[in-house]
Amino acid sequence: MQPSPLGHLAGPKPSAWMTATLRAAHQLFDQPLILRDAISLRILGVEREAALRAEEDRQRHPLAVAMRATLVVRARLAEDNWQAAHSQGVNQYVILGAGLDTYAYRADCLPSARLYEVDLPAMQQWKRDCLRAADIAEPASLHYVATDFERTALSDDLRQAGLDDDAPSCFSWLGVTMYLRPDAVMRTLQDIASCPQGTSIVFDYCVHADQLTETERVGLQVVKTALAAQGEHLLSAFAPQQLEHMLRHYGFSQVEHFGAQELTERYLADRADGLRLSGIFRMIRATV
């Protein structure tokens, strides 16, 4: 599959544009929707949305379909976890590595909740420029938190932004861990494990190559090559049981694994449009 012309439009991080574009493509080319996200089209901007609408054939390519399935399923699991947490009294939702995530700007956003988007300062400025260009309002309940997972303590940055660290929070961390060094991933998870009981996190991670099938290893290499061409690299991968051991050691009392089979049964059963997941990336829901 050749690179899409969409990838050459300006933006600080190609993978952030790719994620936003594939989420928007889901709104156009897949039925029924796994994730309803009309804002994902608007935030692209007029030029980029028009380009996306014109490339349906490219978006039907098996690689694009597989990537799209991964992105919308992981977002749906994270948002389902937040809805469940909020129904149990959790009122703080923290989106780590938010990129162009649109939850805070959608009509289905819970107005009584306190929302925190965490990202690098340059990424946040770029996103806010995109929002202004698309005439998308920033809700009063949203707090932008600048952080660098490789260099700063997440808990300190959240506290300075007003997070109540005596109350539980719900965290979403999607499409980030694989771009960080393992020690930065573990340090952040350890930070979250120190939050009050009832805190939860949903995150995805790249599975270590020796845990993959031969077909999955080939797919992983395709992903690595495509990212390297854009100047980005996968820096961490984990074995599922090793990761669970560390999470429990840090203090998480519940650790749930979601591989391709579990996620397919939950979100992709009986579909006829070809949305399928691979085992390259897995998800975990962990609760303090």
XYZ file of C-alpha atoms in Angstrom:
288
model
C 0.000 0.000 0.000
C 1.529 3.324 -1.076
C 1.549 6.257 1.367
C -1.592 8.357 1.211
C -1.266 11.935 -0.023
C -2.973 12.836 3.240
C 0.260 12.020 5.005
C 2.082 14.958 3.426
C -0.113 17.669 4.926
C 1.401 19.702 7.749
C 1.410 18.393 11.298
C 3.980 17.812 14.025
C 3.624 14.036 14.204
C 2.644 11.803 11.265
C 1.215 9.093 13.529
C -1.156 11.644 15.114
C -2.464 12.624 11.686
C -2.760 8.970 10.730
C -4.788 8.144 13.832
C -7.129 11.086 13.304
C -7.538 10.279 9.616
C -8.364 6.628 10.213
C -10.898 7.493 12.909
C -12.521 9.899 10.462
C -12.442 7.267 7.707
C -14.396 4.957 9.995
C -17.252 7.483 9.969
C -17.339 7.398 6.161
C -16.584 3.846 5.115
C -17.643 1.407 7.876
C -21.132 0.328 8.941
C -22.323 -0.102 11.592
C -20.113 2.355 13.443
C -18.081 1.083 16.377
C -17.277 4.637 17.466
C -19.580 7.558 16.647
C -17.268 10.526 16.186
C -18.500 13.149 13.717
C -16.035 15.668 15.175
C -13.195 13.508 13.827
C -14.073 14.715 10.316
C -14.333 18.389 11.242
C -11.038 18.506 13.114
C -9.166 17.362 9.994
C -9.988 20.627 8.257
C -11.758 21.156 4.940
C -8.808 20.231 2.715
C -7.949 17.043 4.532
C -11.566 15.903 4.863
C -12.100 16.407 1.120
C -8.963 14.387 0.358
C -10.173 11.586 2.623
C -13.594 11.430 0.970
C -11.867 11.053 -2.407
C -9.740 8.053 -1.442
C -12.267 5.338 -0.653
C -10.346 2.736 -2.688
C -7.229 3.351 -0.605
C -9.236 3.093 2.600
C -10.539 -0.321 1.477
C -6.988 -1.704 1.307
C -6.595 -4.561 3.860
C -3.809 -2.741 5.721
C -5.906 0.428 6.080
C -8.897 -1.631 7.214
C -6.834 -3.472 9.840
C -5.301 -0.266 11.162
C -8.707 1.412 11.272
C -10.214 -1.483 13.188
C -7.421 -1.325 15.758
C -7.807 2.409 16.310
C -11.582 2.562 16.678
C -11.835 -0.575 18.822
C -9.206 0.652 21.267
C -10.961 4.026 21.525
C -14.314 2.354 22.101
C -12.929 0.152 24.891
C -11.382 3.174 26.615
C -14.564 5.234 26.349
C -16.712 2.324 27.537
C -14.446 2.008 30.566
C -14.826 5.726 31.283
C -18.629 5.545 31.010
C -18.644 2.617 33.446
C -16.274 4.391 35.845
C -18.343 7.578 35.769
C -21.512 5.617 36.524
C -19.732 4.403 39.675
C -18.856 7.910 40.829
C -15.511 8.601 39.144
C -15.550 12.178 37.847
C -12.017 12.713 36.484
C -11.095 11.476 32.993
C -7.454 11.758 31.938
C -6.561 11.207 28.275
C -2.819 10.568 28.046
C -1.127 11.358 24.750
C -4.387 12.893 23.549
C -3.260 13.871 20.055
C -6.406 14.760 18.087
C -8.717 12.759 20.353
C -12.184 14.320 20.136
C -14.010 12.952 23.180
C -13.978 16.249 25.101
C -15.559 18.120 22.186
C -18.388 15.716 21.356
C -22.024 16.098 22.342
C -21.922 12.803 24.268
C -19.190 14.115 26.572
C -20.382 14.047 30.184
C -20.769 17.739 31.114
C -20.312 17.241 34.856
C -16.927 15.523 34.501
C -13.488 17.083 34.797
C -11.433 16.260 31.707
C -7.655 16.376 31.325
C -5.798 16.048 28.029
C -2.113 15.278 28.504
C 0.433 15.736 25.728
C 3.607 17.469 24.657
C 3.204 21.272 24.552
C 3.788 21.486 20.787
C 1.179 18.796 20.152
C -1.354 20.623 22.294
C -0.767 23.930 20.521
C -1.156 22.226 17.139
C -4.410 20.601 18.251
C -5.831 23.862 19.546
C -4.947 25.501 16.242
C -6.869 22.710 14.461
C -9.843 23.222 16.783
C -9.941 26.961 16.147
C -9.647 26.473 12.392
C -12.592 24.051 12.490
C -14.627 26.325 14.805
C -14.802 23.614 17.485
C -15.322 25.019 20.979
C -13.145 23.995 23.919
C -15.360 23.018 26.882
C -14.853 24.784 30.196
C -14.409 21.421 31.939
C -11.299 20.580 29.887
C -7.775 21.119 31.218
C -4.693 20.859 28.986
C -1.736 19.325 30.805
C 1.709 19.619 29.232
C 4.011 16.711 30.004
C 6.816 14.604 28.592
C 6.460 10.973 29.671
C 10.182 10.431 29.157
C 11.248 13.306 31.408
C 8.635 14.405 33.935
C 6.448 12.820 36.606
C 2.860 12.547 35.427
C 1.427 12.892 38.930
C 3.196 16.223 39.487
C 1.941 17.674 36.209
C -1.639 16.542 36.858
C -1.621 17.922 40.383
C -0.434 21.299 39.117
C -3.274 21.253 36.565
C -5.855 20.800 39.308
C -6.455 17.049 39.396
C -7.813 15.973 42.778
C -5.325 13.288 43.773
C -7.501 12.263 46.719
C -10.237 11.122 44.305
C -10.089 8.242 41.797
C -9.547 8.940 38.112
C -10.089 7.085 34.860
C -7.131 7.062 32.468
C -6.967 6.373 28.743
C -3.526 5.830 27.162
C -3.836 4.866 23.513
C -1.186 4.628 20.819
C 1.582 5.962 23.064
C 3.410 3.249 25.002
C 5.038 1.751 21.926
C 6.747 5.075 21.146
C 8.275 5.335 24.632
C 11.217 3.554 26.224
C 10.137 0.731 28.569
C 11.312 2.575 31.678
C 9.108 5.584 30.822
C 6.102 3.303 30.319
C 6.660 1.570 33.634
C 7.278 4.797 35.513
C 3.973 6.216 34.268
C 2.046 3.053 35.155
C 3.622 3.073 38.612
C 2.521 6.693 39.011
C -1.072 5.765 38.141
C -0.983 2.776 40.500
C -0.380 5.223 43.355
C -3.762 6.900 42.704
C -6.738 6.218 45.020
C -8.673 2.957 44.970
C -11.141 2.882 42.102
C -8.718 4.451 39.634
C -8.498 2.569 36.332
C -6.562 2.747 33.088
C -7.086 1.313 29.623
C -3.964 1.221 27.465
C -2.569 -0.597 24.470
C 0.915 -1.925 23.880
C 2.976 -3.689 21.253
C 3.424 -7.404 21.900
C 7.010 -8.658 21.972
C 7.934 -10.321 18.666
C 8.650 -13.706 20.244
C 5.004 -13.819 21.396
C 3.642 -13.315 17.852
C 2.857 -15.712 15.030
C 4.998 -15.607 11.905
C 2.256 -13.709 10.049
C 2.020 -11.189 12.883
C 5.791 -10.719 12.921
C 5.673 -9.885 9.215
C 2.869 -7.412 9.905
C 4.858 -5.829 12.717
C 7.801 -5.319 10.392
C 5.509 -3.618 7.864
C 4.332 -1.244 10.591
C 7.896 -0.525 11.721
C 9.027 0.185 8.161
C 6.107 2.537 7.506
C 6.743 4.432 10.734
C 10.481 4.670 10.105
C 9.751 6.252 6.720
C 7.938 8.992 8.665
C 10.732 9.400 11.195
C 8.995 7.532 14.028
C 10.073 4.328 15.756
C 8.592 1.687 18.035
C 10.707 1.694 21.197
C 8.986 -0.800 23.490
C 7.197 -4.135 23.373
C 6.076 -6.440 26.161
C 5.079 -10.018 26.839
C 1.528 -10.012 28.278
C 2.330 -12.019 31.407
C 5.444 -9.964 32.130
C 3.358 -6.803 31.911
C 0.660 -8.191 34.208
C 3.301 -9.187 36.760
C 4.672 -5.642 36.832
C 1.207 -4.065 37.081
C 0.296 -6.219 40.065
C 3.665 -5.489 41.635
C 2.959 -1.751 41.337
C -0.379 -2.139 43.118
C -3.091 -2.731 40.529
C -5.584 -5.179 42.028
C -7.300 -6.171 38.776
C -5.662 -6.698 35.390
C -7.771 -7.674 32.372
C -6.210 -8.635 29.038
C -7.856 -7.937 25.692
C -6.355 -9.608 22.645
C -7.721 -9.801 19.118
C -10.158 -12.600 19.971
C -11.661 -10.886 23.028
C -12.002 -7.541 21.267
C -13.475 -9.122 18.144
C -16.115 -10.920 20.189
C -16.969 -7.691 21.983
C -17.005 -5.213 19.102
C -16.614 -6.879 15.700
C -18.830 -9.964 15.827
C -21.012 -10.660 12.771
C -19.652 -7.766 10.704
C -19.611 -8.065 6.933
C -17.331 -5.112 6.123
C -13.987 -6.812 6.742
C -12.944 -5.014 9.936
C -10.495 -7.388 11.610
C -7.864 -7.189 14.332
C -4.387 -8.688 14.474
C -2.459 -9.766 17.545
C 0.371 -7.253 17.136
C -1.161 -4.883 19.649
C -3.060 -5.862 22.776
C -4.943 -3.925 25.420
C -5.129 -3.987 29.191
C -7.639 -2.599 31.649
C -6.073 -2.281 35.083
C -7.792 -1.108 38.270
C -6.233 0.080 41.510
